[in-house]
Amino acid sequence: MNGNVTYYFGHALTGQGVKHLYTEMMEEAELVYFLQGASTSKGSELLKELGYFYVKQGFAVEWFKHALLEEVVEAVYVKGCDRLYVWASEWDIEPTLLGTKHRVMSFYDCLEDVQLEKIGEQLANAVQERTAWRDKCIAKLNHAIKLHDDWEVVTQSCMNWQALNEQVENLKSEVFQSIVLNKTGERTHRLLGTLTPRGAENTVESITKNISTRLMIKGKPGTGKSSLMKGLADEANARGLDAQIVWCGLDAGSVDMVIIPELNFCIFDSTEPHIFDPQDGRLGDKIFDIGQHCALTEEAELAIAEVRARYKEAMQDAMGYSKRYAEAEYTVRRLLDHCLSASLWREKTASLFERLTK
């Protein structure tokens, strides 16, 4: 019987820079494979093959997609045997537990020197261009976050915080009841989505496909959605329950979802840019409305309209830069693909496909 695949984004372009959670995931894993080498399409193909290899053995597999390149996978996590395979060179992560749970495999020697010399100058230019567009994109996202902060200041001034706190306490009572487990609650981390050349994207449907109770938070920016979810994760851990925090793909410090696996429960931000509503026939879908506690004045509405327009313009500019960034990334990968030795690649990767039993 085959396993299943859940999709996440492996990294996100945020206003604070490029965010990934591979360091945190290394803590989860029992075995980590650091795949080191230049960015090539072969690396993504290898990770996909590894994913399918474990799925066919009945394992549940998490695939981590590239923020810019829709078809590229940059890491695979195999649940059950808790193995993480990550293309590590791009993320400045290094093995610290060699000889125990960290293993390194380098693919730089699969590149042919003669071919590299032919494309060396063209490759250097493409890499430089890629860096320039990435920096422009992140700078514009940083500007968008500052505008978003201005938006939040306005809404926060119109909030009835006491009413919200009462609603949250009632939610905690409903979700947790009297549950306390005799163990330490564990915390794991994933990313919800990111800005892509096609706009803001997420993998909510894949992440929540097997969760029976989904609470969808509705509320304006700055009205406490992220703090609410962080509080629920803290409460879960305090009661011995595990909690997975799924982070925002724009603001590196903001939470967009919390999953409590042992309760088959999740709660997530369902406002722009990822609007969700209860699905017909899915009985566990509910709205959790905190917008009712925010009474905007006419003056506040006018201020928000002005900030919202500037915010959307900044996001459009960032999306344009991300498209140019993606084009440069494709160029780098295409050039490097022509320098790979297929025979050396096959020889090196064969040992990764060992049979396992659950």
GROMACS .gro file of C-alpha atoms in nm, residues 56-212:
model
  157
   56LYS     CA    1   0.587   0.324  -0.273
   57GLN     CA    2   0.712   0.164   0.048
   58GLY     CA    3   0.411   0.303   0.235
   59PHE     CA    4   0.570   0.605   0.401
   60ALA     CA    5   0.409   0.946   0.434
   61VAL     CA    6   0.638   1.199   0.266
   62GLU     CA    7   0.660   1.578   0.287
   63TRP     CA    8   0.782   1.758  -0.025
   64PHE     CA    9   0.927   2.108   0.006
   65LYS     CA   10   0.885   2.317  -0.305
   66HIS     CA   11   1.106   2.598  -0.432
   67ALA     CA   12   0.957   2.945  -0.379
   68LEU     CA   13   1.021   3.056  -0.738
   69LEU     CA   14   1.034   2.747  -0.955
   70GLU     CA   15   0.700   2.568  -0.950
   71GLU     CA   16   0.828   2.223  -1.047
   72VAL     CA   17   1.142   2.220  -0.831
   73VAL     CA   18   1.166   2.028  -0.501
   74GLU     CA   19   1.445   2.132  -0.265
   75ALA     CA   20   1.393   1.888   0.025
   76VAL     CA   21   1.206   1.571   0.122
   77TYR     CA   22   1.111   1.458   0.473
   78VAL     CA   23   1.014   1.093   0.521
   79LYS     CA   24   0.782   1.046   0.818
   80GLY     CA   25   0.788   0.715   1.001
   81CYS     CA   26   1.163   0.675   0.956
   82ASP     CA   27   1.219   1.050   1.005
   83ARG     CA   28   1.473   1.106   0.731
   84LEU     CA   29   1.540   1.450   0.588
   85TYR     CA   30   1.706   1.493   0.249
   86VAL     CA   31   1.789   1.856   0.178
   87TRP     CA   32   1.983   2.029  -0.096
   88ALA     CA   33   2.193   2.205   0.165
   89SER     CA   34   2.440   2.420  -0.029
   90GLU     CA   35   2.189   2.696  -0.094
   91TRP     CA   36   2.095   2.749   0.272
   92ASP     CA   37   2.428   2.781   0.455
   93ILE     CA   38   2.344   2.488   0.682
   94GLU     CA   39   2.628   2.262   0.784
   95PRO     CA   40   2.640   1.917   0.946
   96THR     CA   41   2.722   1.937   1.316
   97LEU     CA   42   2.661   1.573   1.409
   98LEU     CA   43   2.888   1.387   1.169
   99GLY     CA   44   2.927   1.024   1.262
  100THR     CA   45   2.581   1.009   1.416
  101LYS     CA   46   2.269   1.152   1.249
  102HIS     CA   47   2.426   1.379   0.985
  103ARG     CA   48   2.554   1.243   0.655
  104VAL     CA   49   2.703   1.441   0.368
  105MET     CA   50   2.701   1.364  -0.002
  106SER     CA   51   2.874   1.606  -0.240
  107PHE     CA   52   2.786   1.632  -0.609
  108TYR     CA   53   3.034   1.899  -0.710
  109ASP     CA   54   3.261   1.633  -0.859
  110CYS     CA   55   2.979   1.544  -1.103
  111LEU     CA   56   3.044   1.872  -1.284
  112GLU     CA   57   3.287   1.851  -1.577
  113ASP     CA   58   3.564   2.112  -1.563
  114VAL     CA   59   3.590   2.153  -1.940
  115GLN     CA   60   3.221   2.236  -1.969
  116LEU     CA   61   3.235   2.471  -1.669
  117GLU     CA   62   3.516   2.669  -1.830
  118LYS     CA   63   3.305   2.716  -2.142
  119ILE     CA   64   3.015   2.872  -1.954
  120GLY     CA   65   3.207   3.028  -1.666
  121GLU     CA   66   3.163   3.395  -1.759
  122GLN     CA   67   2.799   3.350  -1.859
  123LEU     CA   68   2.732   3.167  -1.532
  124ALA     CA   69   2.897   3.439  -1.324
  125ASN     CA   70   2.680   3.705  -1.492
  126ALA     CA   71   2.362   3.500  -1.433
  127VAL     CA   72   2.448   3.449  -1.065
  128GLN     CA   73   2.514   3.821  -1.023
  129GLU     CA   74   2.183   3.905  -1.190
  130ARG     CA   75   2.000   3.654  -0.972
  131THR     CA   76   2.140   3.814  -0.657
  132ALA     CA   77   2.044   4.164  -0.773
  133TRP     CA   78   1.680   4.070  -0.844
  134ARG     CA   79   1.653   3.877  -0.517
  135ASP     CA   80   1.775   4.178  -0.321
  136LYS     CA   81   1.531   4.409  -0.501
  137CYS     CA   82   1.244   4.171  -0.426
  138ILE     CA   83   1.329   4.146  -0.055
  139ALA     CA   84   1.373   4.524  -0.025
  140LYS     CA   85   1.029   4.579  -0.173
  141LEU     CA   86   0.878   4.315   0.058
  142ASN     CA   87   1.040   4.493   0.351
  143HIS     CA   88   0.871   4.814   0.239
  144ALA     CA   89   0.538   4.627   0.211
  145ILE     CA   90   0.572   4.497   0.569
  146LYS     CA   91   0.628   4.850   0.700
  147LEU     CA   92   0.312   4.961   0.522
  148HIS     CA   93   0.130   4.661   0.666
  149ASP     CA   94   0.250   4.767   1.011
  150ASP     CA   95   0.096   5.112   0.952
  151TRP     CA   96  -0.229   4.939   0.856
  152GLU     CA   97  -0.219   4.738   1.179
  153VAL     CA   98  -0.173   5.047   1.394
  154VAL     CA   99  -0.502   5.185   1.263
  155THR     CA  100  -0.702   4.865   1.321
  156GLN     CA  101  -0.550   4.808   1.664
  157SER     CA  102  -0.676   5.147   1.778
  158CYS     CA  103  -1.032   5.031   1.699
  159MET     CA  104  -1.017   4.692   1.875
  160ASN     CA  105  -1.212   4.575   2.177
  161TRP     CA  106  -0.931   4.368   2.324
  162GLN     CA  107  -1.127   4.252   2.627
  163ALA     CA  108  -1.397   4.098   2.408
  164LEU     CA  109  -1.132   3.925   2.199
  165ASN     CA  110  -0.960   3.784   2.508
  166GLU     CA  111  -1.291   3.643   2.630
  167GLN     CA  112  -1.353   3.482   2.290
  168VAL     CA  113  -1.004   3.328   2.290
  169GLU     CA  114  -1.044   3.189   2.643
  170ASN     CA  115  -1.375   3.029   2.541
  171LEU     CA  116  -1.199   2.876   2.239
  172LYS     CA  117  -0.926   2.727   2.458
  173SER     CA  118  -1.187   2.571   2.686
  174GLU     CA  119  -1.369   2.424   2.386
  175VAL     CA  120  -1.057   2.290   2.216
  176PHE     CA  121  -0.862   2.153   2.513
  177GLN     CA  122  -1.138   2.082   2.765
  178SER     CA  123  -0.966   1.899   3.054
  179ILE     CA  124  -0.699   1.726   2.843
  180VAL     CA  125  -0.354   1.698   3.004
  181LEU     CA  126  -0.110   1.432   2.880
  182ASN     CA  127   0.171   1.283   3.084
  183LYS     CA  128   0.443   1.376   2.838
  184THR     CA  129   0.627   1.679   2.705
  185GLY     CA  130   0.453   1.845   2.413
  186GLU     CA  131   0.678   1.875   2.110
  187ARG     CA  132   0.687   2.167   1.868
  188THR     CA  133   0.766   2.150   1.497
  189HIS     CA  134   0.779   2.418   1.227
  190ARG     CA  135   0.674   2.452   0.864
  191LEU     CA  136   0.600   2.731   0.612
  192LEU     CA  137   0.251   2.807   0.483
  193GLY     CA  138   0.342   2.979   0.158
  194THR     CA  139   0.541   3.251  -0.014
  195LEU     CA  140   0.537   3.518  -0.279
  196THR     CA  141   0.599   3.361  -0.620
  197PRO     CA  142   0.617   3.504  -0.973
  198ARG     CA  143   0.251   3.403  -1.000
  199GLY     CA  144   0.150   3.588  -0.684
  200ALA     CA  145   0.108   3.476  -0.322
  201GLU     CA  146   0.071   3.096  -0.304
  202ASN     CA  147   0.017   2.848  -0.022
  203THR     CA  148  -0.028   2.474   0.030
  204VAL     CA  149  -0.313   2.491   0.285
  205GLU     CA  150  -0.528   2.229   0.111
  206SER     CA  151  -0.244   1.978   0.109
  207ILE     CA  152  -0.140   2.054   0.467
  208THR     CA  153  -0.494   2.020   0.606
  209LYS     CA  154  -0.633   1.745   0.383
  210ASN     CA  155  -0.647   1.488   0.665
  211ILE     CA  156  -0.744   1.722   0.950
  212SER     CA  157  -1.103   1.686   1.065
   0.00000   0.00000   0.00000
